[in-house]
Each structure stands twice: as C-alpha cells, then as structure tokens.
mmCIF file of N, CA and C in Angstrom:
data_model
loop_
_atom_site.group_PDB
_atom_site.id
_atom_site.type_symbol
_atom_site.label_atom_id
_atom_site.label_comp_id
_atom_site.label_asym_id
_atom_site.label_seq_id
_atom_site.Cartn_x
_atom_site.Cartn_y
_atom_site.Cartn_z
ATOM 1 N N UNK O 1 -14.369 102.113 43.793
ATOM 2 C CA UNK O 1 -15.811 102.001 43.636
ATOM 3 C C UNK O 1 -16.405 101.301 44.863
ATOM 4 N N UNK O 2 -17.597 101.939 45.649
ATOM 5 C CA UNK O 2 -17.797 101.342 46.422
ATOM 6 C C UNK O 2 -19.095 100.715 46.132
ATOM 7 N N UNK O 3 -19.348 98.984 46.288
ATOM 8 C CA UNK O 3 -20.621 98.102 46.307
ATOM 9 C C UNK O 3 -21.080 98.104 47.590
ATOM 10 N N UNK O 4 -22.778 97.942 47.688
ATOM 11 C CA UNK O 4 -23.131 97.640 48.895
ATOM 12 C C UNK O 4 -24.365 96.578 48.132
ATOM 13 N N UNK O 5 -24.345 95.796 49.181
ATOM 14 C CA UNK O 5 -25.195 94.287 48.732
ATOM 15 C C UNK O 5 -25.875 93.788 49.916
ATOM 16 N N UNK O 6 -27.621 94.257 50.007
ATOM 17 C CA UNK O 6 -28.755 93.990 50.842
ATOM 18 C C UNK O 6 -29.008 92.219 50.656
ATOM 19 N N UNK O 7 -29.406 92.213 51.919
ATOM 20 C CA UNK O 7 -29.928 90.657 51.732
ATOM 21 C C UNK O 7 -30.614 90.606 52.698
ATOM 22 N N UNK O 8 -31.723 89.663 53.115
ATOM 23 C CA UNK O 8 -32.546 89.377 54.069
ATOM 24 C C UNK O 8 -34.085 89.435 53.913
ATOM 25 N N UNK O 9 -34.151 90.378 52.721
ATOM 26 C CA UNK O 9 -35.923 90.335 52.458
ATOM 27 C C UNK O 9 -36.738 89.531 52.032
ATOM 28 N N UNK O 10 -37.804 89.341 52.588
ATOM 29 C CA UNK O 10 -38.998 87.978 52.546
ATOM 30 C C UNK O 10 -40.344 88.166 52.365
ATOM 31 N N UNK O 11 -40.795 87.286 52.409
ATOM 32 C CA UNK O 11 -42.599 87.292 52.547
ATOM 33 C C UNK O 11 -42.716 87.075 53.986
ATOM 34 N N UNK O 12 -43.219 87.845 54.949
ATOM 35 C CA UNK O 12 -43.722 87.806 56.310
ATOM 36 C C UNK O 12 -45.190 88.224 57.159
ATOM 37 N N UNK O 13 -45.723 87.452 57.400
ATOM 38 C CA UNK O 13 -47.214 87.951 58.064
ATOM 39 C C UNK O 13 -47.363 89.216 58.708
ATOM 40 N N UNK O 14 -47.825 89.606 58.729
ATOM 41 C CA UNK O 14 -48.072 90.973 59.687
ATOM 42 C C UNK O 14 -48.329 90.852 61.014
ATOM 43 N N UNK O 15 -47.139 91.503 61.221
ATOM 44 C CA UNK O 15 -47.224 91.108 62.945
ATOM 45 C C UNK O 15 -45.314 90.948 63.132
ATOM 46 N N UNK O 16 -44.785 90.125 61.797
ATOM 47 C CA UNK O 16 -43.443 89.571 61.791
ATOM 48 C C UNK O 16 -42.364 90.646 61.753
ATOM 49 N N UNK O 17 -41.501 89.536 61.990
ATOM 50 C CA UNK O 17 -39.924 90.217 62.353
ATOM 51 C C UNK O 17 -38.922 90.159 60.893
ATOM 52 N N UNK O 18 -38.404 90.945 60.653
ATOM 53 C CA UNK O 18 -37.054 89.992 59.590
ATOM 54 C C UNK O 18 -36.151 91.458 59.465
ATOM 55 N N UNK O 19 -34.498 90.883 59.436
ATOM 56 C CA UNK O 19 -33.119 91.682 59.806
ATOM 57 C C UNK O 19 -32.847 91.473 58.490
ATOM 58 N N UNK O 20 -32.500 92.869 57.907
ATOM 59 C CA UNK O 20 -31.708 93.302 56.674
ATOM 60 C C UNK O 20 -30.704 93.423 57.187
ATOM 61 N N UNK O 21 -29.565 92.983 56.094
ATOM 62 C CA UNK O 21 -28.278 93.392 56.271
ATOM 63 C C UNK O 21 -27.875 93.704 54.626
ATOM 64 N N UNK O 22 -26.798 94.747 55.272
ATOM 65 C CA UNK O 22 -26.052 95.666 54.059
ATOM 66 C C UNK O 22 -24.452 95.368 54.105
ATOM 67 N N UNK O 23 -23.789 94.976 53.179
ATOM 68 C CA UNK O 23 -22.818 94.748 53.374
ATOM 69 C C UNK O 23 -21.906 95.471 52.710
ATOM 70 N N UNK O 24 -20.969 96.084 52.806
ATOM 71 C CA UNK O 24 -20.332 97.144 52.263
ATOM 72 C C UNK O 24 -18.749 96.743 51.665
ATOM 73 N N UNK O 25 -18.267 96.984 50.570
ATOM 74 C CA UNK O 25 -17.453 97.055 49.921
ATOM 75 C C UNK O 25 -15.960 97.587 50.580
ATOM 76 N N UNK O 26 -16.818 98.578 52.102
ATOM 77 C CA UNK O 26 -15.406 99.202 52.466
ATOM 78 C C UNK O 26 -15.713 99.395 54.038
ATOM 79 N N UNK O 27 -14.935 99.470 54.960
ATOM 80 C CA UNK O 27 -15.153 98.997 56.597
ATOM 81 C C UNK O 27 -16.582 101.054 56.536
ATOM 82 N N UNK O 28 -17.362 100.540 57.535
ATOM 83 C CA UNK O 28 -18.379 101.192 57.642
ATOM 84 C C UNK O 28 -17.519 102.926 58.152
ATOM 85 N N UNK O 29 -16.732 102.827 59.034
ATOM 86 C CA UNK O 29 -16.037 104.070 59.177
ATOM 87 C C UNK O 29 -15.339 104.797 58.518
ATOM 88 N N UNK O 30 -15.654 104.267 56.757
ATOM 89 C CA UNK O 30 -15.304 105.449 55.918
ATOM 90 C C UNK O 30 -16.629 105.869 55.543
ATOM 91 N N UNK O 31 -17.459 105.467 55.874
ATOM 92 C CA UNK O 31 -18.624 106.488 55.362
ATOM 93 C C UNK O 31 -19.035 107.656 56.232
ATOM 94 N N UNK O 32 -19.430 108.758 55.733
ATOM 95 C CA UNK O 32 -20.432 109.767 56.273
ATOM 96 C C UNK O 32 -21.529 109.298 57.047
ATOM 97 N N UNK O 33 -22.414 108.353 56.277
ATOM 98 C CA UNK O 33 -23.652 108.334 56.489
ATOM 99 C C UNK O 33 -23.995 107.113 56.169
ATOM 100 N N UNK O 34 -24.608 106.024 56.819
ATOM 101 C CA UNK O 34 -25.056 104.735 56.234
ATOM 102 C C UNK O 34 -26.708 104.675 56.702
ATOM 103 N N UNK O 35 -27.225 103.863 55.742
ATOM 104 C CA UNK O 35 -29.149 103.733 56.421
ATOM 105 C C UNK O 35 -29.354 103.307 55.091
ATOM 106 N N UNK O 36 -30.945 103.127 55.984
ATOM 107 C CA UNK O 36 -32.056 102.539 54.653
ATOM 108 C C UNK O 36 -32.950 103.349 53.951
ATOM 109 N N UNK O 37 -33.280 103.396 53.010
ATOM 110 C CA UNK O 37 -34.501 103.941 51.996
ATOM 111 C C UNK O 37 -35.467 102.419 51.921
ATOM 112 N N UNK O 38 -36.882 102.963 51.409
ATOM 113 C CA UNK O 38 -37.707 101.939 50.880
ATOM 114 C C UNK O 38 -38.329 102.822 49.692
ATOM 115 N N UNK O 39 -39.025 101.265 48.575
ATOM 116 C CA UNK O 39 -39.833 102.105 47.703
ATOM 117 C C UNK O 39 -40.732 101.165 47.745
ATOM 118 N N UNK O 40 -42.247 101.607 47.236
ATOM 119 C CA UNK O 40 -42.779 100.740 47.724
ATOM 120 C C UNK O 40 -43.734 100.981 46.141
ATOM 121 N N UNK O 41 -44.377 100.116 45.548
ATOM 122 C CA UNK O 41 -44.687 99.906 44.307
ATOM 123 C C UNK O 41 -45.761 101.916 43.903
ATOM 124 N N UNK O 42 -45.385 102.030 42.835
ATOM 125 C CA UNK O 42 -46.050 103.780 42.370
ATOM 126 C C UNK O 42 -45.770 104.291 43.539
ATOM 127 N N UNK O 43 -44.779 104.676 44.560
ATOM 128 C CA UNK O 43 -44.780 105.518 45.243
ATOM 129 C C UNK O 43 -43.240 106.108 45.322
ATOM 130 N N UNK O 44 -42.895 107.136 45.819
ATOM 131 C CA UNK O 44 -41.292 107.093 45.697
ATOM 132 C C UNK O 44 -40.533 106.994 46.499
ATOM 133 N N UNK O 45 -39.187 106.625 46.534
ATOM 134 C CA UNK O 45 -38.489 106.620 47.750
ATOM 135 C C UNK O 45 -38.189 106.809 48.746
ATOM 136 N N UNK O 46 -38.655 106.493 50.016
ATOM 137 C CA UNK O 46 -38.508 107.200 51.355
ATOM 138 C C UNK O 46 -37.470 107.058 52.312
ATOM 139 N N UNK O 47 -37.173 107.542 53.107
ATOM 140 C CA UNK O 47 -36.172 107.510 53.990
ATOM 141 C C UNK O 47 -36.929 106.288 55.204
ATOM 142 N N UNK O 48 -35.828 105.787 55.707
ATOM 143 C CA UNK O 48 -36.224 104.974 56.905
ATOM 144 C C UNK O 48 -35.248 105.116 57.731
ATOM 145 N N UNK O 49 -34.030 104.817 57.406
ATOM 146 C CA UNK O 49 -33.352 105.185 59.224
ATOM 147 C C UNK O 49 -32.276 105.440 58.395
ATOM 148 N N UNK O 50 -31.404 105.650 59.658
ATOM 149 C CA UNK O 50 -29.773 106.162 59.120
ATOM 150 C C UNK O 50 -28.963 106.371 60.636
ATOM 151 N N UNK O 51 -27.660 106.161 60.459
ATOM 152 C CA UNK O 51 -26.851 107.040 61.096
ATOM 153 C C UNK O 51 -25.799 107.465 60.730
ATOM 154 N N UNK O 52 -25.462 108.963 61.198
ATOM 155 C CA UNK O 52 -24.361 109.761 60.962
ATOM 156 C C UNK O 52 -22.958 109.520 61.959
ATOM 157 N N UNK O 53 -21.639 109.925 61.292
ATOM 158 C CA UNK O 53 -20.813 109.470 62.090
ATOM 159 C C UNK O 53 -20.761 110.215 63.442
ATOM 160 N N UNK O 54 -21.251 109.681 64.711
ATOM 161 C CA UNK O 54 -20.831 110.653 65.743
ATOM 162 C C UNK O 54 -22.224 110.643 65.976
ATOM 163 N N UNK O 55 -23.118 110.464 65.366
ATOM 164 C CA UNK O 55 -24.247 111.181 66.446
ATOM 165 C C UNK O 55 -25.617 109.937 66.628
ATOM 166 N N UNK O 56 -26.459 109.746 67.259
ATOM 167 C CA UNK O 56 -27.325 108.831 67.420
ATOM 168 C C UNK O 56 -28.327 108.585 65.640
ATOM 169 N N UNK O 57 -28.810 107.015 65.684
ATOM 170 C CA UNK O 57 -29.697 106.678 64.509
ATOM 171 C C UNK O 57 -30.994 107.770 64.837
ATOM 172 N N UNK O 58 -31.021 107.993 63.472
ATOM 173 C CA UNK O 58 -32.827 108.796 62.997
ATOM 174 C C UNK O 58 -33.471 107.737 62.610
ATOM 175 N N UNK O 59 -34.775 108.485 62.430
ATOM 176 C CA UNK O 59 -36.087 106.695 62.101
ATOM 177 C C UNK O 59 -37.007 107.972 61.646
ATOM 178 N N UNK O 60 -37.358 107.414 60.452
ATOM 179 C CA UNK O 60 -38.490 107.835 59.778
ATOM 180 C C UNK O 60 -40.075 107.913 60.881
ATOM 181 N N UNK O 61 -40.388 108.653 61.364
ATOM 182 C CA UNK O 61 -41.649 108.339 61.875
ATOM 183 C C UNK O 61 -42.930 107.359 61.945
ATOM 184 N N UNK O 62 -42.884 106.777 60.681
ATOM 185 C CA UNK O 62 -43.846 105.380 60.275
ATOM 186 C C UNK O 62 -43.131 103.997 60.953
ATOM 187 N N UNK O 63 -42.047 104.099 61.314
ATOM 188 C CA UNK O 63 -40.856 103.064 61.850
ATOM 189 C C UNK O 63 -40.471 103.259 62.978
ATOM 190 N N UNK O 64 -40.401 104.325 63.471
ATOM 191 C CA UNK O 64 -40.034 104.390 64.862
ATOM 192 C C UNK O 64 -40.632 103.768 65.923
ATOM 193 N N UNK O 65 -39.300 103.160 66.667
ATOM 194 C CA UNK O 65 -39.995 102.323 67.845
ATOM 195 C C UNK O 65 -40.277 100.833 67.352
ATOM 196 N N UNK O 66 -40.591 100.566 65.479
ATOM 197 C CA UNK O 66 -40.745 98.980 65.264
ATOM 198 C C UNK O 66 -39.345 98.917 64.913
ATOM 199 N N UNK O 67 -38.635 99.873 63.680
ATOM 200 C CA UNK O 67 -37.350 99.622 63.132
ATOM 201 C C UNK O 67 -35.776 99.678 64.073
ATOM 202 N N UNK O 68 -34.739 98.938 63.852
ATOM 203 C CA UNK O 68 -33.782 99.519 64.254
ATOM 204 C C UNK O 68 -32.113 99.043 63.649
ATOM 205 N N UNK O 69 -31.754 100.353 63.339
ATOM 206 C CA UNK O 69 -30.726 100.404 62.651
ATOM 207 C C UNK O 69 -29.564 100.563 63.418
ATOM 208 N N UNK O 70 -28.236 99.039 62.983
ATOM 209 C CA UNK O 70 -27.364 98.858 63.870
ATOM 210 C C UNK O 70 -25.658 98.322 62.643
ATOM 211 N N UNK O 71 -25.051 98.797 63.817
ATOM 212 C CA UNK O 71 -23.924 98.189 63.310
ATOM 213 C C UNK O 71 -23.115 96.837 63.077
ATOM 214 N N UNK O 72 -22.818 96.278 62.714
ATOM 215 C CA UNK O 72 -22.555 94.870 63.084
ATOM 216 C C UNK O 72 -21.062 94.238 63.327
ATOM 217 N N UNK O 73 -20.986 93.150 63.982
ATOM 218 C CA UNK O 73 -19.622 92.983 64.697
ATOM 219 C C UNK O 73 -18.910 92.981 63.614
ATOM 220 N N UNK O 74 -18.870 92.677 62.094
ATOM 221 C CA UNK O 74 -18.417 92.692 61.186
ATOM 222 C C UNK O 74 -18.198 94.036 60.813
ATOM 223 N N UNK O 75 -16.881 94.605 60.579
ATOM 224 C CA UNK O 75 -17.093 96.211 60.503
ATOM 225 C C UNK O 75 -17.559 96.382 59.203
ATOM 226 N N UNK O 76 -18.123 95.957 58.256
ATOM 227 C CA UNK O 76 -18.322 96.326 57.204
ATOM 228 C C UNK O 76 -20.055 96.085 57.034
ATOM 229 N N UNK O 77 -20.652 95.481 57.705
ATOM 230 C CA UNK O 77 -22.219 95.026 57.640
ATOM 231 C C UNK O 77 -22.990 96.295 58.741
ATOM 232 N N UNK O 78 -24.019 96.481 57.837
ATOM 233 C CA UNK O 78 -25.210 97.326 58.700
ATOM 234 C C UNK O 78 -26.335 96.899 58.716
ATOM 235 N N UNK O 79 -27.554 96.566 59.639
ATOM 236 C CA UNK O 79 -28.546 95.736 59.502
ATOM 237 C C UNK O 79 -29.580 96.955 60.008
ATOM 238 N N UNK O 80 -30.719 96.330 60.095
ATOM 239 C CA UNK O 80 -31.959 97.128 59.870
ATOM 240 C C UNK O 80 -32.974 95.184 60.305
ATOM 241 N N UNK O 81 -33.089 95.539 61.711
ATOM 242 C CA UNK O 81 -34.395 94.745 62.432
ATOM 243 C C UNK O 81 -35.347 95.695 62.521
ATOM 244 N N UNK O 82 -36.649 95.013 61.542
ATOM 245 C CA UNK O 82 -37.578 95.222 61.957
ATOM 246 C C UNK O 82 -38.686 94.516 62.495
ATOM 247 N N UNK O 83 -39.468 95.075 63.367
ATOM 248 C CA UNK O 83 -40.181 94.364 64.482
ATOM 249 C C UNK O 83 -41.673 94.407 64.016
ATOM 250 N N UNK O 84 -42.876 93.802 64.122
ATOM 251 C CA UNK O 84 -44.281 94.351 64.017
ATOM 252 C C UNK O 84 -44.410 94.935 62.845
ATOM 253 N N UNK O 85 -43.873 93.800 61.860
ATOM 254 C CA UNK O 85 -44.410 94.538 60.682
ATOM 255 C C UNK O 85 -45.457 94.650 59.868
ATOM 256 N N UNK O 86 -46.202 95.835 59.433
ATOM 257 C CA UNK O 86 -47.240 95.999 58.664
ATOM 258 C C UNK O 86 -47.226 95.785 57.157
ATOM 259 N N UNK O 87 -48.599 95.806 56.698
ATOM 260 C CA UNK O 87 -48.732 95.338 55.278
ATOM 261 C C UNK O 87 -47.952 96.703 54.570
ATOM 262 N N UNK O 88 -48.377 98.285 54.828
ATOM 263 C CA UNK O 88 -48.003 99.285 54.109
ATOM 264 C C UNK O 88 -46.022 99.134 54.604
ATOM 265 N N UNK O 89 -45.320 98.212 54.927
ATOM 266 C CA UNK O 89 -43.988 98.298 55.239
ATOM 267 C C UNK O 89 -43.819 97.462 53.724
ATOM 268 N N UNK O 90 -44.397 96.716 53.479
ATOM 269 C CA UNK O 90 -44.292 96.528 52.141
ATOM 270 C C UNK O 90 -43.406 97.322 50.796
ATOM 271 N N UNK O 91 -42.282 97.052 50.878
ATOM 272 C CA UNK O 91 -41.483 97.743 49.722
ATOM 273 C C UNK O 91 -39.672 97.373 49.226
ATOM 274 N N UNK O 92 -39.654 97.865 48.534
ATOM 275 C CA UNK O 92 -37.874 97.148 47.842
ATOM 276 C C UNK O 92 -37.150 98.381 49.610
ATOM 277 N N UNK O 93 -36.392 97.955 49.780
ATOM 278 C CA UNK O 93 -35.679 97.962 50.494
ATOM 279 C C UNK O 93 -33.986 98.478 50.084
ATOM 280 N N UNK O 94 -33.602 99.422 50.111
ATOM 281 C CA UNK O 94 -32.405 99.843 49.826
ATOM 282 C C UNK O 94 -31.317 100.110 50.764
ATOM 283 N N UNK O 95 -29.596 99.850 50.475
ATOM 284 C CA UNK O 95 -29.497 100.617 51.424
ATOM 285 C C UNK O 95 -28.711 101.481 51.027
ATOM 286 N N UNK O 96 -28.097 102.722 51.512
ATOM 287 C CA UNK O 96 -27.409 104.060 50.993
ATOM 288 C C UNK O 96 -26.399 104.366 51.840
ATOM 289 N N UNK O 97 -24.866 104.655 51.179
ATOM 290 C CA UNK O 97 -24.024 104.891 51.988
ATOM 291 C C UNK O 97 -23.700 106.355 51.491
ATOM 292 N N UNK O 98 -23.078 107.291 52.260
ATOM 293 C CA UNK O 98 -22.582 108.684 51.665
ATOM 294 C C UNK O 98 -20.831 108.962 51.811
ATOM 295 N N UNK O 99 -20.500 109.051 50.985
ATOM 296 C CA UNK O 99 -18.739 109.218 51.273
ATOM 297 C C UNK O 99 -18.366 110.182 50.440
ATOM 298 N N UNK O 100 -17.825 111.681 51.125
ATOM 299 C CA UNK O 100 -17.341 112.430 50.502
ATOM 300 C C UNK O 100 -18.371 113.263 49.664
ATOM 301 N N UNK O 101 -19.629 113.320 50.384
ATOM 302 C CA UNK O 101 -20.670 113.825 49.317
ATOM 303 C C UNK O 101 -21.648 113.131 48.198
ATOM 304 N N UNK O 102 -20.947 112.030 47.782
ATOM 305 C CA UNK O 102 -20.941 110.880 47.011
ATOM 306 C C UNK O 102 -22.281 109.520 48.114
ATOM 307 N N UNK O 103 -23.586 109.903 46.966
ATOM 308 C CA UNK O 103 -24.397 108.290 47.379
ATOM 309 C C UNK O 103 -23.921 107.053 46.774
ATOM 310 N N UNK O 104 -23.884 106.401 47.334
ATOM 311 C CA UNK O 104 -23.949 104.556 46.947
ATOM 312 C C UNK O 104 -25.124 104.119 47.320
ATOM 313 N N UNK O 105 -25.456 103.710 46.288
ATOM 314 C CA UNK O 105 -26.915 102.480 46.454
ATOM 315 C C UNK O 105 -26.565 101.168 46.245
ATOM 316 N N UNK O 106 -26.886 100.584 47.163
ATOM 317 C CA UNK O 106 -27.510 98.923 46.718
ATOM 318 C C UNK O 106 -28.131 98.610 46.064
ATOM 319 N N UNK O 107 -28.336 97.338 45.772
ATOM 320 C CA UNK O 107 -29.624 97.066 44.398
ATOM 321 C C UNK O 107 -30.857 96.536 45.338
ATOM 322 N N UNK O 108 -31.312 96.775 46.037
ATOM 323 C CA UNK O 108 -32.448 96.277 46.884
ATOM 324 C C UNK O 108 -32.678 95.237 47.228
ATOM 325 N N UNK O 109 -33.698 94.947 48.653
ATOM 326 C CA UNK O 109 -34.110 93.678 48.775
ATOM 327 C C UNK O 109 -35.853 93.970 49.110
ATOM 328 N N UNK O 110 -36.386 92.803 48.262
ATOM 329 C CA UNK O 110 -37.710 92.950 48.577
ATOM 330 C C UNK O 110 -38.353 92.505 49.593
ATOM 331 N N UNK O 111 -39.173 93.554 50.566
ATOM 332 C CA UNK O 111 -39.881 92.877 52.045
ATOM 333 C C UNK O 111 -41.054 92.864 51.226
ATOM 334 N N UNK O 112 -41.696 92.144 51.836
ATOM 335 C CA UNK O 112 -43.495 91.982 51.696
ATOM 336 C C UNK O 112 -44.062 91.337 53.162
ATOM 337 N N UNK O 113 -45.386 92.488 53.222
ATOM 338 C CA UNK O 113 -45.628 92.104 54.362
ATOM 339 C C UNK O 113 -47.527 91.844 54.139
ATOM 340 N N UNK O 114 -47.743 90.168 54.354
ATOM 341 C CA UNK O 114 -49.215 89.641 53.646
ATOM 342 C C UNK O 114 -49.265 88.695 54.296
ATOM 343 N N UNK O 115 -50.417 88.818 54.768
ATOM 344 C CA UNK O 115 -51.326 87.362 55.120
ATOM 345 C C UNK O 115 -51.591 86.494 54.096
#
C-alpha cells in the first residue's frame, strides 16, 4: 500500500512564498507520475504540476512561472514552491502519485492565500 503525506500549508499574504512537500511511502522512482492537484472550496479538482518519469515538469497554466515542482535530496519527498501567491491559489492542496496505472492520494494540505 502506498501512503503519501503533504505538509507545509499555511495562511500567507498575497504576494507570499510557501514549499509543499509530499512524502512518499516508497523511493519516488517507482512511480509513473508524481505532482500536485488543488481543490479549492465548490469548485473541483485541478491539476497543478507534475512530472513524468523521463521527461520535463508540466504546470497548469494559472501557475506557471509562480509554481515549481521538484524532487528532493531525500529520494522519497516531492515539493511544490510556490512563489507570488494569489488569493484565487487558495485551496486544499493534494498530492498524487501513479504506479502501475494505480492513483495514490494524499490527504491534503490547506494553502490560504488572505490579507
């Protein structure tokens, strides 16, 4: 069974910085696919970044250029800095691994982004 367990989400002004990390149950090079989803209150789940094994991170278009999704010296942690953040970045924060066809979710972390 694989767990993954987000941590890092806060209350931050707009304008602010703050690094999610995902920590994974199993070293990151057994997955397919690792990244983030957000949900953000009545709306539904969106994609935010990811990368596949072998090929460069994707970024949701609303994130690109503030977000960035990385690996960490720990082979099992994946983080997600984001930079300049806005009020609509506001949302639970997930992260999703793919193995074998097979999603894993985390149980979220909540960003909020308010003056």
């Amino acid at each position: 069974q694989v767990q993954l367990v987000e941590s890092g989400g806060d209350l931050v002004q707009p304008g602010g910085s703050l690094k999610l990390s995902c920590t994974a149950s199993r070293f990151i090079s057994d997955f397919d696919v690792m990244g983030w989803y957000r949900q953000a209150p009545g709306k539904e789940r969106e994609f935010v970044a990811r990368f596949t094994s072998g090929s460069v991170p994707t970024y949701a278009d609303s994130v690109k250029d503030r977000f960035t999704i990385s690996r960490g010296s720990v082979s099992n942690t994946v983080y997600l800095q984001m930079n300049s953040l806005k009020p609509e970045d506001t949302a639970v924060y997930y992260c999703i691994a793919i193995r074998r066809g097979i999603d894993y979710w985390g149980q979220g972390t909540q960003v909020t982004v308010s003056s």
